[in-house]
Amino acid sequence: MELTLPTIALLTPLFGAILIALTGRRPDLREGVTLLTAVGLFLIIASMWGPVAGGERPSAHLVELMGPGLTLALEVEPLGLIYALVASFLWIFNSVYSIGYMRTLYGARSEGQTRYYICFAAAIFAALGIAFSANLLTLFLFYEVLTFSTYPLVTHARNEAAFRSGRIYLGILVSTSTLFLLTATIWTWVLTGTLDFTEGGILAGKASAGTMVALTCLFFFGTGKTALMPFHLWLPNAMVAPTPVSALLHAVAVVKAGVFTVLKIAVAILGLETMRQTGAGDVVAWFAAFTIIVASLLAMSQDNLKARLAYSTIGQLSYIVLAAAIATKSSITGGAMHIAMHAFGKITLFFCAGAIYATAHKTKISELGGIGRRMPITMLCFLVGALSTIGLPPFGGAWSKWFLVQGTIEAHDIAFLVVLLVSSLLNIAYLLPIPLVAFFGREPQAAADGEEHPPAEHGEAPLLCRIPIIVTAIGCLLLFFWPRFLHDLAALAAN
Amino acid sequence: MELLGTYNYWVYVVIMMIGFYAVIARHNLVKKVIGLGIFQTGIFLLYISMGVVRGGSAPVRGPGTPPDTLFANPLPHVLILTAIVVSLSTMAVALAIIVNIQRRYGTIEADEIHRMDREEAEAPAPSPVSAGAEEVAG
Amino acid sequence: MSFADHLPLLVLLVPLLGGVLSVFTGGGRVPWLWACSVTLLTFLGALELLSIVTTAGTRTYALGDWPAPWGIELVVDTLSAIVITLVSGIATVVTFFARRNVEKDIPADRLNFFYSLWLLAITGLLGITATGDAFNLYVLLEISSLTIYALVAMGKETDRRALPAAINYLVMGSIGASFLLIGVGYLYMATGTLNMADLHETLTLMREAEGGFNRTVLTSFAFITVGLGLKMALFPLHTWMPNAYTYAPAAVSALLAATATKVGIYMAFRFTFTVFGSDFGFLQPPNSTVLMACACGAVLFGSYVAIRQRSLARLLAYSSVAQIGYIVLGLSVLQTDAVTGSILHIVNHALMKGGLFLVVGVVAWRLGSSDLSALGGLGRRMPLTSAAFVVGGLGLIGVPGTAGFVSKWYLLSGLLSSGHWPLAVTVLIGSVLAGIYVWRVVEIIYFRPPDPRHAEVSEGPVTMLLPVWILIGLSLWFGVHSAGPVALAGEAARTLLGQGG
C-alpha cells in the first residue's frame, strides 16, 4: 500500500472511527475526536487542491485485489476533489450540528451515540474511497461499504419504522448495485479488459451503439444512490433517521456519491463523445426529466417538512443525472458544480428542519406559522438555502443552474431546457412558501396534533446547531461571488 | 442386437431394478437396506459377467496349472471383492443406525418415523434435548 | 526417492494410520489431541505438496511401484493440490473446534472411536482428491461416505432426527456411489483400463477412430454424472442434505459443508475434464442445458427456500445447495474465467460455510438450539460470534471485500463473455436472495429482543471462537489479497480445459 497523500486522506476517517470507538465512554473526548478528525481531513484534502488544479494527479496503489488490472487504487482528479472537499467540509459542520442536536434531544450519554459517530466516520471513509477511486472496481467496493456503513445510521431509532426503512434502504441499494451496477462493471471488464478511469472513456470502438445504450442504462439505474425513479423510494423512507443523518445522506455523502458516480462514469468510462455519438444517454435522460417533474410535484403535496425536502432532493439529483446523460461539456461542468451548490443549500435546509424539531418539536409545515418570529436566524438561513436550491442569484445555486441550462442548449435538447425551467418554477412553489409562512404567518393557537406542546414557548435553535446553519448559509452566498475555484475544477473535470 | 447373447446384461438390469424398487417403494427400513443390497449385487454381476472369456477357466493359478491356460479376466473379480466388502460395510452401518432408530422411535417404518417427526415439529417441544430423553424413557 | 516424493501417499496414509491408531488412544482428552496432531501434520504435508506442485508441476506416485496403468497411481495436479490443502486445512481447524461440541454428544469413553471415524472420513476425502484411478476413487469415496453416515448419526443424543437423516443419506448416497460404480464399470468394459490418464487417451483414440463416442461410454457418462450429482447435492438430488446438515453434530456439519460436497464437485471436475475431456461433445446442448438447468434450479430454489427457514442450520444447508449451483454453473459453460470462478468458489465457499457452521456450533453450544426464534438479541451477548456471522453472510451475498465477491466476479465474467445472459442473471438474483436470508438473520441477531429462556448466555469459549475466526478471517483475507488464489485457480482451470483432447 503506497502511503501517499490520497491514502493518508482515505485512512484518516478510518483512524478517527477507531479512536471514537475507544473514547466512547467519555462523550466530550469522543466528540472532540470527531471534530479534530474532520478538521484535519479537510485540511489534508484542501492541500491537494493546488496541485490538482495545476494538472497533477496524486495517486496511490492500495492492493492488487484479484489480479492484474483488478486492483484497488486511488487517483485524485478534479471531479473527485470537488466531492471530497464538499464531503469533508460539511462533515465538520454536520458533526458540530450533530452534537447540538443529539444532546438537546437525548443528552450526551444516550444509547447508540458512539455507534452513531463511528458510522459517520466510516461513511466519510467510504465516500472518500469513492471520490478518489482510480477504477470502477475501487468505486464499486467503496460504494457498497457506504451502503452498509450508513445502515446503522438510518436505523438509529431502532424501532419498527426504522427497521422497515432500513430494509427498504438496503433492499433497493443493494439490489440495484448487484443486479445493474455490478453487471455493467463486469460487462465493461469483459469488453475492454480494463476498469481504469480514463479521460474520454474506455469504450470507444469496443461497444456497439446498442451495447452503449444498455451499459449506460445499467450504470445509471445501478447507481441507486441517485434516487432516479423508479428506484427512489429509499430516500423518503430514510427520513425516519435523525436529521443530522438525513443531512449526511442528502448533502454530505450518500446521494452525492450517487451523482458523482454517474458523472465519473459518464466522463471516464462511457466517454462524453461516445455517449453523444451513440445517443447512449437518451433513455436515462427521459427518466431523469420525468423524475425532476414528478418529484417536484410530489414535493408540493407533502406537509411533512423533511418529506418535502426529500422529494426536493430527488428532483435536484436528477438535474445532475440529466446532465450526465446529456454528456456535454457545459452540462458536466454544471453537474459537478451542482454537487457543491446543492450540498450547501440542502444541508442548510435540513439543519433548519432539525433545529425546528429539536426546539419546537414541530414536523409539519402547516404548524410553522409565525415560527420565523421566534427563530429568525434559523428561518433566514432557511430562506437562503431555499433561494440557492431554487437557483436564484445571489446564491451559488444560480451558477450551477446556469451551466446546466447551457448544457441542454449545447446538446440541442430544448425539451430538457423546458424541463429545467418548469422545475425551477415548481421549486419556487414548494420551497418559498415555507419561510414566508414562517415570517408572515399566524401562530397556530392550539397544537394541531393534540399533544402537550405549550403554544410555541421556545427560542432560537441551540448554539451548536445555529453555528453550522449560519456557516452553510453563508457558504451558499460566498459560492455565488467566488465560484471561480469551483468552476475551474469542474471545467477541468469535464475535459 | 443379439438379445440372447447379451442376456447377462438383462439379468443384471432386472436384479438392479428389483433392488431399486425395494429401496423406493418399501417403507420398512430393513427392507430398504435389503433392496440396496440386491441393487448392488446386480452391479457385481455386471462386472463379473463382463470379465468372462469364452472358453476361459476360473482365474485361479495353482502349482499344476499349465502356462498357456486361458483365464477369465481376473481384474473384475478383484474389483468386486472390494465392492462386496464395501456393500457389506454399508449394510453394517445401515443396520446399526436402524437399531438406534428402533430404540429412539419404537418403529422402523419410514412413513411412521416421518409422521412422528412431523407431529413433533408442529407441536414444538420445549427443547430438542428433552424430546430425545422422553423417547428413550418411553 | 526423497521424502517429498512420497507426499502424495503420505497425505493419505497419515490420517489413515491416525484413524486406525485412534482406537487405542483411550478416553478423555487424548483422542482429540491425537486427532488434532494428525490433521495438523497432514495439513503441513499438504502445504508442502501444494508448493511442490505449483513449482514443479503434476506429481505422480505409483503405489507399490506397480507402473501405471496396471497399478494404482496417485496423481496430484494443481486442482488436486488446492483441494487437498483446503480439505486438510479445514479438517485441522474444525478438529480443533470439535472438542467441546463433540463431548456433548459422545460419551467420554467412546471418543476414541469417534475420532477414529473422523480421521477415516478425512482420509477418504483426501484420497479421492489424490487418486488417479477410477475404481480407487470409488473405494475411497465409500470409505469417506460410510464414516460420514455414521458421524451424522452421532447427532442422535441432541436430536433423534439425526438417525432418519443418516439412514436417508445412507440410502441415497449408496445409490449415488453405485451409479458411479456402474459408470466406471461401463468405462472399463469399453476401454479395458481404470487409470484416469489412460482412460482419457483410450477414449480419445476411440473417438478419433469411430468419429464419436459409442453408447457404452455415453451411458457411463450419464451414470457417473447422476451418481456424482447425488454426492455433491446438486438440485434436484440434494434432498438428503438439509436434514443431514441440520441434525448432525455441529462440528460434523461444518466438516461436511466445507469438504464433502467440495470433494464431490472435485470428482465431477475430474471426470468431466480429465477422463472424458472438455471437448467431449457431451457438454454441448442439449446435455449441457440440463446441467445448467439443474444448476440454475439449485441457485434459485436453494436461495428461495433458505429465506423461509426457521432454523439457522437448515437455512445454511439450503444456502449451500444454492452455492453448489454456482459452482456447477461455472463448470457447465467450459469457459476459462467461469471455471476459475468455480474453483475459487470451491475454496471460498468452503471457508465461509465452514465458518458459518462453526458459528452455528457455538450458538448451539450456548443456547442448545439453532432455531432463529432463539437467536434474538444475540448480537449484544455474543458479539464476536455474531460479527463472524455477519462477515460470513456478506461473503455469501458477494459483497466486495469478501472472498465470495472474487469468485462471483470471475464466474460472472465467464458467463457474460460466453454470452450466457440468463445464467448471469440467475447468479445475480441468487445474490439478492442471499441478501434477504442473510439480513433476516442479522436483524434477528441484532435487533430483536432476547428470548427470555436464553437471557443468561455469554460469549463462546476461546477454543471455539478461534477456529470460527480463522475461517471467517481467511475469507476476508482472500477477499482482499486474491491475486495469488486467482492465479492458482486460473492455472488449474487452464490445465483442466486444455486437457480436452
mmCIF file with all atom_site columns, C-alpha atoms in Angstrom, chain A residues 66-220:
data_model
loop_
_atom_site.group_PDB
_atom_site.id
_atom_site.type_symbol
_atom_site.label_atom_id
_atom_site.label_alt_id
_atom_site.label_comp_id
_atom_site.label_asym_id
_atom_site.label_entity_id
_atom_site.label_seq_id
_atom_site.pdbx_PDB_ins_code
_atom_site.Cartn_x
_atom_site.Cartn_y
_atom_site.Cartn_z
_atom_site.occupancy
_atom_site.B_iso_or_equiv
_atom_site.pdbx_formal_charge
_atom_site.auth_seq_id
_atom_site.auth_comp_id
_atom_site.auth_asym_id
_atom_site.auth_atom_id
_atom_site.pdbx_PDB_model_num
ATOM 1   C CA . MET A 1 66  ? -7.870  -10.077 -7.875  1.00 0.00 ? 66  MET A CA 1
ATOM 2   C CA . GLY A 1 67  ? -5.239  -9.928  -10.492 1.00 0.00 ? 67  GLY A CA 1
ATOM 3   C CA . PRO A 1 68  ? -3.597  -7.588  -12.994 1.00 0.00 ? 68  PRO A CA 1
ATOM 4   C CA . GLY A 1 69  ? -5.948  -4.782  -13.844 1.00 0.00 ? 69  GLY A CA 1
ATOM 5   C CA . LEU A 1 70  ? -8.190  -5.608  -10.912 1.00 0.00 ? 70  LEU A CA 1
ATOM 6   C CA . THR A 1 71  ? -6.601  -3.501  -8.216  1.00 0.00 ? 71  THR A CA 1
ATOM 7   C CA . LEU A 1 72  ? -7.733  -1.119  -5.540  1.00 0.00 ? 72  LEU A CA 1
ATOM 8   C CA . ALA A 1 73  ? -6.151  2.178   -6.437  1.00 0.00 ? 73  ALA A CA 1
ATOM 9   C CA . LEU A 1 74  ? -6.657  5.861   -5.793  1.00 0.00 ? 74  LEU A CA 1
ATOM 10  C CA . GLU A 1 75  ? -6.240  8.836   -8.077  1.00 0.00 ? 75  GLU A CA 1
ATOM 11  C CA . VAL A 1 76  ? -7.232  12.367  -7.169  1.00 0.00 ? 76  VAL A CA 1
ATOM 12  C CA . GLU A 1 77  ? -8.671  14.348  -10.022 1.00 0.00 ? 77  GLU A CA 1
ATOM 13  C CA . PRO A 1 78  ? -10.839 17.486  -10.210 1.00 0.00 ? 78  PRO A CA 1
ATOM 14  C CA . LEU A 1 79  ? -14.277 15.881  -10.069 1.00 0.00 ? 79  LEU A CA 1
ATOM 15  C CA . GLY A 1 80  ? -13.363 13.654  -7.182  1.00 0.00 ? 80  GLY A CA 1
ATOM 16  C CA . LEU A 1 81  ? -11.704 16.524  -5.413  1.00 0.00 ? 81  LEU A CA 1
ATOM 17  C CA . ILE A 1 82  ? -14.905 18.593  -5.595  1.00 0.00 ? 82  ILE A CA 1
ATOM 18  C CA . TYR A 1 83  ? -16.841 15.763  -3.977  1.00 0.00 ? 83  TYR A CA 1
ATOM 19  C CA . ALA A 1 84  ? -14.164 15.165  -1.376  1.00 0.00 ? 84  ALA A CA 1
ATOM 20  C CA . LEU A 1 85  ? -13.911 18.848  -0.498  1.00 0.00 ? 85  LEU A CA 1
ATOM 21  C CA . VAL A 1 86  ? -17.666 19.144  -0.096  1.00 0.00 ? 86  VAL A CA 1
ATOM 22  C CA . ALA A 1 87  ? -17.898 15.963  1.961   1.00 0.00 ? 87  ALA A CA 1
ATOM 23  C CA . SER A 1 88  ? -15.032 16.759  4.292   1.00 0.00 ? 88  SER A CA 1
ATOM 24  C CA . PHE A 1 89  ? -16.018 20.408  4.781   1.00 0.00 ? 89  PHE A CA 1
ATOM 25  C CA . LEU A 1 90  ? -19.608 19.601  5.524   1.00 0.00 ? 90  LEU A CA 1
ATOM 26  C CA . TRP A 1 91  ? -18.600 16.735  7.809   1.00 0.00 ? 91  TRP A CA 1
ATOM 27  C CA . ILE A 1 92  ? -17.081 19.266  10.159  1.00 0.00 ? 92  ILE A CA 1
ATOM 28  C CA . PHE A 1 93  ? -20.278 21.229  10.467  1.00 0.00 ? 93  PHE A CA 1
ATOM 29  C CA . ASN A 1 94  ? -22.525 18.197  10.385  1.00 0.00 ? 94  ASN A CA 1
ATOM 30  C CA . SER A 1 95  ? -20.599 16.945  13.386  1.00 0.00 ? 95  SER A CA 1
ATOM 31  C CA . VAL A 1 96  ? -20.994 20.231  15.239  1.00 0.00 ? 96  VAL A CA 1
ATOM 32  C CA . TYR A 1 97  ? -24.678 20.159  14.421  1.00 0.00 ? 97  TYR A CA 1
ATOM 33  C CA . SER A 1 98  ? -24.968 16.516  15.477  1.00 0.00 ? 98  SER A CA 1
ATOM 34  C CA . ILE A 1 99  ? -23.529 17.322  18.858  1.00 0.00 ? 99  ILE A CA 1
ATOM 35  C CA . GLY A 1 100 ? -26.028 20.115  19.359  1.00 0.00 ? 100 GLY A CA 1
ATOM 36  C CA . TYR A 1 101 ? -28.974 18.156  18.028  1.00 0.00 ? 101 TYR A CA 1
ATOM 37  C CA . MET A 1 102 ? -28.341 14.855  19.798  1.00 0.00 ? 102 MET A CA 1
ATOM 38  C CA . ARG A 1 103 ? -27.515 16.463  23.121  1.00 0.00 ? 103 ARG A CA 1
ATOM 39  C CA . THR A 1 104 ? -30.568 18.695  23.018  1.00 0.00 ? 104 THR A CA 1
ATOM 40  C CA . LEU A 1 105 ? -32.896 15.829  22.284  1.00 0.00 ? 105 LEU A CA 1
ATOM 41  C CA . TYR A 1 106 ? -31.286 12.895  24.046  1.00 0.00 ? 106 TYR A CA 1
ATOM 42  C CA . GLY A 1 107 ? -28.465 14.055  26.283  1.00 0.00 ? 107 GLY A CA 1
ATOM 43  C CA . ALA A 1 108 ? -24.769 13.280  25.962  1.00 0.00 ? 108 ALA A CA 1
ATOM 44  C CA . ARG A 1 109 ? -24.802 9.646   27.016  1.00 0.00 ? 109 ARG A CA 1
ATOM 45  C CA . SER A 1 110 ? -27.786 8.347   25.172  1.00 0.00 ? 110 SER A CA 1
ATOM 46  C CA . GLU A 1 111 ? -27.955 4.914   23.664  1.00 0.00 ? 111 GLU A CA 1
ATOM 47  C CA . GLY A 1 112 ? -26.034 4.356   20.489  1.00 0.00 ? 112 GLY A CA 1
ATOM 48  C CA . GLN A 1 113 ? -24.288 7.683   20.115  1.00 0.00 ? 113 GLN A CA 1
ATOM 49  C CA . THR A 1 114 ? -20.853 6.151   19.932  1.00 0.00 ? 114 THR A CA 1
ATOM 50  C CA . ARG A 1 115 ? -22.082 3.825   17.230  1.00 0.00 ? 115 ARG A CA 1
ATOM 51  C CA . TYR A 1 116 ? -23.551 6.901   15.529  1.00 0.00 ? 116 TYR A CA 1
ATOM 52  C CA . TYR A 1 117 ? -20.288 8.803   15.396  1.00 0.00 ? 117 TYR A CA 1
ATOM 53  C CA . ILE A 1 118 ? -18.328 5.716   14.373  1.00 0.00 ? 118 ILE A CA 1
ATOM 54  C CA . CYS A 1 119 ? -20.661 5.076   11.460  1.00 0.00 ? 119 CYS A CA 1
ATOM 55  C CA . PHE A 1 120 ? -20.435 8.719   10.409  1.00 0.00 ? 120 PHE A CA 1
ATOM 56  C CA . ALA A 1 121 ? -16.674 8.434   10.213  1.00 0.00 ? 121 ALA A CA 1
ATOM 57  C CA . ALA A 1 122 ? -16.940 5.121   8.380   1.00 0.00 ? 122 ALA A CA 1
ATOM 58  C CA . ALA A 1 123 ? -19.336 6.672   5.893   1.00 0.00 ? 123 ALA A CA 1
ATOM 59  C CA . ILE A 1 124 ? -16.914 9.511   5.211   1.00 0.00 ? 124 ILE A CA 1
ATOM 60  C CA . PHE A 1 125 ? -14.169 6.935   4.742   1.00 0.00 ? 125 PHE A CA 1
ATOM 61  C CA . ALA A 1 126 ? -16.294 5.195   2.150   1.00 0.00 ? 126 ALA A CA 1
ATOM 62  C CA . ALA A 1 127 ? -17.202 8.489   0.483   1.00 0.00 ? 127 ALA A CA 1
ATOM 63  C CA . LEU A 1 128 ? -13.530 9.366   0.116   1.00 0.00 ? 128 LEU A CA 1
ATOM 64  C CA . GLY A 1 129 ? -12.861 5.956   -1.338  1.00 0.00 ? 129 GLY A CA 1
ATOM 65  C CA . ILE A 1 130 ? -15.491 6.663   -3.946  1.00 0.00 ? 130 ILE A CA 1
ATOM 66  C CA . ALA A 1 131 ? -14.214 10.189  -4.586  1.00 0.00 ? 131 ALA A CA 1
ATOM 67  C CA . PHE A 1 132 ? -10.623 9.135   -5.026  1.00 0.00 ? 132 PHE A CA 1
ATOM 68  C CA . SER A 1 133 ? -11.177 5.845   -6.817  1.00 0.00 ? 133 SER A CA 1
ATOM 69  C CA . ALA A 1 134 ? -8.958  5.250   -9.809  1.00 0.00 ? 134 ALA A CA 1
ATOM 70  C CA . ASN A 1 135 ? -11.013 2.472   -11.325 1.00 0.00 ? 135 ASN A CA 1
ATOM 71  C CA . LEU A 1 136 ? -14.510 1.031   -11.347 1.00 0.00 ? 136 LEU A CA 1
ATOM 72  C CA . LEU A 1 137 ? -13.628 -1.807  -9.012  1.00 0.00 ? 137 LEU A CA 1
ATOM 73  C CA . THR A 1 138 ? -12.448 0.528   -6.265  1.00 0.00 ? 138 THR A CA 1
ATOM 74  C CA . LEU A 1 139 ? -15.514 2.687   -6.754  1.00 0.00 ? 139 LEU A CA 1
ATOM 75  C CA . PHE A 1 140 ? -17.849 -0.294  -6.559  1.00 0.00 ? 140 PHE A CA 1
ATOM 76  C CA . LEU A 1 141 ? -16.199 -1.603  -3.421  1.00 0.00 ? 141 LEU A CA 1
ATOM 77  C CA . PHE A 1 142 ? -16.434 1.683   -1.550  1.00 0.00 ? 142 PHE A CA 1
ATOM 78  C CA . TYR A 1 143 ? -19.934 2.251   -2.880  1.00 0.00 ? 143 TYR A CA 1
ATOM 79  C CA . GLU A 1 144 ? -21.035 -0.944  -1.146  1.00 0.00 ? 144 GLU A CA 1
ATOM 80  C CA . VAL A 1 145 ? -19.115 -0.036  2.000   1.00 0.00 ? 145 VAL A CA 1
ATOM 81  C CA . LEU A 1 146 ? -21.017 3.261   2.047   1.00 0.00 ? 146 LEU A CA 1
ATOM 82  C CA . THR A 1 147 ? -24.348 1.451   1.852   1.00 0.00 ? 147 THR A CA 1
ATOM 83  C CA . PHE A 1 148 ? -23.538 -0.812  4.769   1.00 0.00 ? 148 PHE A CA 1
ATOM 84  C CA . SER A 1 149 ? -21.882 1.841   6.911   1.00 0.00 ? 149 SER A CA 1
ATOM 85  C CA . THR A 1 150 ? -24.894 4.137   6.660   1.00 0.00 ? 150 THR A CA 1
ATOM 86  C CA . TYR A 1 151 ? -27.398 1.388   7.503   1.00 0.00 ? 151 TYR A CA 1
ATOM 87  C CA . PRO A 1 152 ? -26.880 1.673   11.265  1.00 0.00 ? 152 PRO A CA 1
ATOM 88  C CA . LEU A 1 153 ? -27.387 5.427   10.899  1.00 0.00 ? 153 LEU A CA 1
ATOM 89  C CA . VAL A 1 154 ? -30.659 5.063   9.038   1.00 0.00 ? 154 VAL A CA 1
ATOM 90  C CA . THR A 1 155 ? -31.931 2.582   11.629  1.00 0.00 ? 155 THR A CA 1
ATOM 91  C CA . HIS A 1 156 ? -30.639 4.600   14.563  1.00 0.00 ? 156 HIS A CA 1
ATOM 92  C CA . ALA A 1 157 ? -34.011 4.818   16.274  1.00 0.00 ? 157 ALA A CA 1
ATOM 93  C CA . ARG A 1 158 ? -34.211 1.014   16.406  1.00 0.00 ? 158 ARG A CA 1
ATOM 94  C CA . ASN A 1 159 ? -37.978 0.870   16.234  1.00 0.00 ? 159 ASN A CA 1
ATOM 95  C CA . GLU A 1 160 ? -40.219 -0.929  13.755  1.00 0.00 ? 160 GLU A CA 1
ATOM 96  C CA . ALA A 1 161 ? -40.442 2.032   11.414  1.00 0.00 ? 161 ALA A CA 1
ATOM 97  C CA . ALA A 1 162 ? -36.688 2.414   11.389  1.00 0.00 ? 162 ALA A CA 1
ATOM 98  C CA . PHE A 1 163 ? -36.128 -1.263  10.567  1.00 0.00 ? 163 PHE A CA 1
ATOM 99  C CA . ARG A 1 164 ? -38.682 -1.196  7.832   1.00 0.00 ? 164 ARG A CA 1
ATOM 100 C CA . SER A 1 165 ? -36.984 1.821   6.307   1.00 0.00 ? 165 SER A CA 1
ATOM 101 C CA . GLY A 1 166 ? -33.653 0.140   6.773   1.00 0.00 ? 166 GLY A CA 1
ATOM 102 C CA . ARG A 1 167 ? -34.853 -2.881  4.875   1.00 0.00 ? 167 ARG A CA 1
ATOM 103 C CA . ILE A 1 168 ? -36.089 -0.712  2.012   1.00 0.00 ? 168 ILE A CA 1
ATOM 104 C CA . TYR A 1 169 ? -32.823 1.230   2.092   1.00 0.00 ? 169 TYR A CA 1
ATOM 105 C CA . LEU A 1 170 ? -30.669 -1.868  1.872   1.00 0.00 ? 170 LEU A CA 1
ATOM 106 C CA . GLY A 1 171 ? -33.059 -3.663  -0.407  1.00 0.00 ? 171 GLY A CA 1
ATOM 107 C CA . ILE A 1 172 ? -33.136 -1.016  -3.101  1.00 0.00 ? 172 ILE A CA 1
ATOM 108 C CA . LEU A 1 173 ? -29.495 0.000   -2.897  1.00 0.00 ? 173 LEU A CA 1
ATOM 109 C CA . VAL A 1 174 ? -28.040 -3.500  -2.777  1.00 0.00 ? 174 VAL A CA 1
ATOM 110 C CA . SER A 1 175 ? -30.416 -4.860  -5.421  1.00 0.00 ? 175 SER A CA 1
ATOM 111 C CA . THR A 1 176 ? -29.681 -2.098  -7.878  1.00 0.00 ? 176 THR A CA 1
ATOM 112 C CA . SER A 1 177 ? -25.971 -2.269  -7.319  1.00 0.00 ? 177 SER A CA 1
ATOM 113 C CA . THR A 1 178 ? -25.856 -6.072  -7.598  1.00 0.00 ? 178 THR A CA 1
ATOM 114 C CA . LEU A 1 179 ? -28.256 -6.513  -10.496 1.00 0.00 ? 179 LEU A CA 1
ATOM 115 C CA . PHE A 1 180 ? -27.262 -3.498  -12.582 1.00 0.00 ? 180 PHE A CA 1
ATOM 116 C CA . LEU A 1 181 ? -24.063 -1.810  -11.488 1.00 0.00 ? 181 LEU A CA 1
ATOM 117 C CA . LEU A 1 182 ? -22.083 -4.995  -10.989 1.00 0.00 ? 182 LEU A CA 1
ATOM 118 C CA . THR A 1 183 ? -23.339 -6.388  -14.279 1.00 0.00 ? 183 THR A CA 1
ATOM 119 C CA . ALA A 1 184 ? -22.302 -3.216  -16.086 1.00 0.00 ? 184 ALA A CA 1
ATOM 120 C CA . THR A 1 185 ? -18.905 -3.272  -14.404 1.00 0.00 ? 185 THR A CA 1
ATOM 121 C CA . ILE A 1 186 ? -18.169 -6.867  -15.323 1.00 0.00 ? 186 ILE A CA 1
ATOM 122 C CA . TRP A 1 187 ? -19.514 -6.354  -18.813 1.00 0.00 ? 187 TRP A CA 1
ATOM 123 C CA . THR A 1 188 ? -17.189 -3.388  -19.248 1.00 0.00 ? 188 THR A CA 1
ATOM 124 C CA . TRP A 1 189 ? -14.324 -5.520  -17.981 1.00 0.00 ? 189 TRP A CA 1
ATOM 125 C CA . VAL A 1 190 ? -15.160 -8.257  -20.443 1.00 0.00 ? 190 VAL A CA 1
ATOM 126 C CA . LEU A 1 191 ? -15.439 -5.810  -23.342 1.00 0.00 ? 191 LEU A CA 1
ATOM 127 C CA . THR A 1 192 ? -12.336 -3.748  -22.719 1.00 0.00 ? 192 THR A CA 1
ATOM 128 C CA . GLY A 1 193 ? -10.086 -5.674  -20.362 1.00 0.00 ? 193 GLY A CA 1
ATOM 129 C CA . THR A 1 194 ? -9.672  -2.681  -18.087 1.00 0.00 ? 194 THR A CA 1
ATOM 130 C CA . LEU A 1 195 ? -11.618 -0.788  -15.476 1.00 0.00 ? 195 LEU A CA 1
ATOM 131 C CA . ASP A 1 196 ? -9.377  2.257   -15.128 1.00 0.00 ? 196 ASP A CA 1
ATOM 132 C CA . PHE A 1 197 ? -10.965 5.668   -15.329 1.00 0.00 ? 197 PHE A CA 1
ATOM 133 C CA . THR A 1 198 ? -9.574  7.241   -18.440 1.00 0.00 ? 198 THR A CA 1
ATOM 134 C CA . GLU A 1 199 ? -10.315 10.585  -19.981 1.00 0.00 ? 199 GLU A CA 1
ATOM 135 C CA . GLY A 1 200 ? -12.519 10.118  -22.978 1.00 0.00 ? 200 GLY A CA 1
ATOM 136 C CA . GLY A 1 201 ? -13.826 6.821   -21.769 1.00 0.00 ? 201 GLY A CA 1
ATOM 137 C CA . ILE A 1 202 ? -12.649 3.289   -22.491 1.00 0.00 ? 202 ILE A CA 1
ATOM 138 C CA . LEU A 1 203 ? -15.469 2.016   -24.646 1.00 0.00 ? 203 LEU A CA 1
ATOM 139 C CA . ALA A 1 204 ? -14.837 3.885   -27.879 1.00 0.00 ? 204 ALA A CA 1
ATOM 140 C CA . GLY A 1 205 ? -14.732 1.342   -30.648 1.00 0.00 ? 205 GLY A CA 1
ATOM 141 C CA . LYS A 1 206 ? -15.288 -1.565  -28.311 1.00 0.00 ? 206 LYS A CA 1
ATOM 142 C CA . ALA A 1 207 ? -19.034 -1.367  -27.954 1.00 0.00 ? 207 ALA A CA 1
ATOM 143 C CA . SER A 1 208 ? -21.832 -1.092  -30.460 1.00 0.00 ? 208 SER A CA 1
ATOM 144 C CA . ALA A 1 209 ? -24.473 1.604   -30.112 1.00 0.00 ? 209 ALA A CA 1
ATOM 145 C CA . GLY A 1 210 ? -26.914 -0.848  -28.628 1.00 0.00 ? 210 GLY A CA 1
ATOM 146 C CA . THR A 1 211 ? -24.342 -2.040  -26.127 1.00 0.00 ? 211 THR A CA 1
ATOM 147 C CA . MET A 1 212 ? -23.626 1.569   -25.156 1.00 0.00 ? 212 MET A CA 1
ATOM 148 C CA . VAL A 1 213 ? -27.285 2.265   -24.513 1.00 0.00 ? 213 VAL A CA 1
ATOM 149 C CA . ALA A 1 214 ? -27.616 -0.898  -22.455 1.00 0.00 ? 214 ALA A CA 1
ATOM 150 C CA . LEU A 1 215 ? -24.462 -0.192  -20.492 1.00 0.00 ? 215 LEU A CA 1
ATOM 151 C CA . THR A 1 216 ? -25.495 3.392   -19.801 1.00 0.00 ? 216 THR A CA 1
ATOM 152 C CA . CYS A 1 217 ? -28.876 2.260   -18.535 1.00 0.00 ? 217 CYS A CA 1
ATOM 153 C CA . LEU A 1 218 ? -27.277 -0.412  -16.355 1.00 0.00 ? 218 LEU A CA 1
ATOM 154 C CA . PHE A 1 219 ? -24.738 2.016   -14.921 1.00 0.00 ? 219 PHE A CA 1
ATOM 155 C CA . PHE A 1 220 ? -27.216 4.787   -14.230 1.00 0.00 ? 220 PHE A CA 1
#
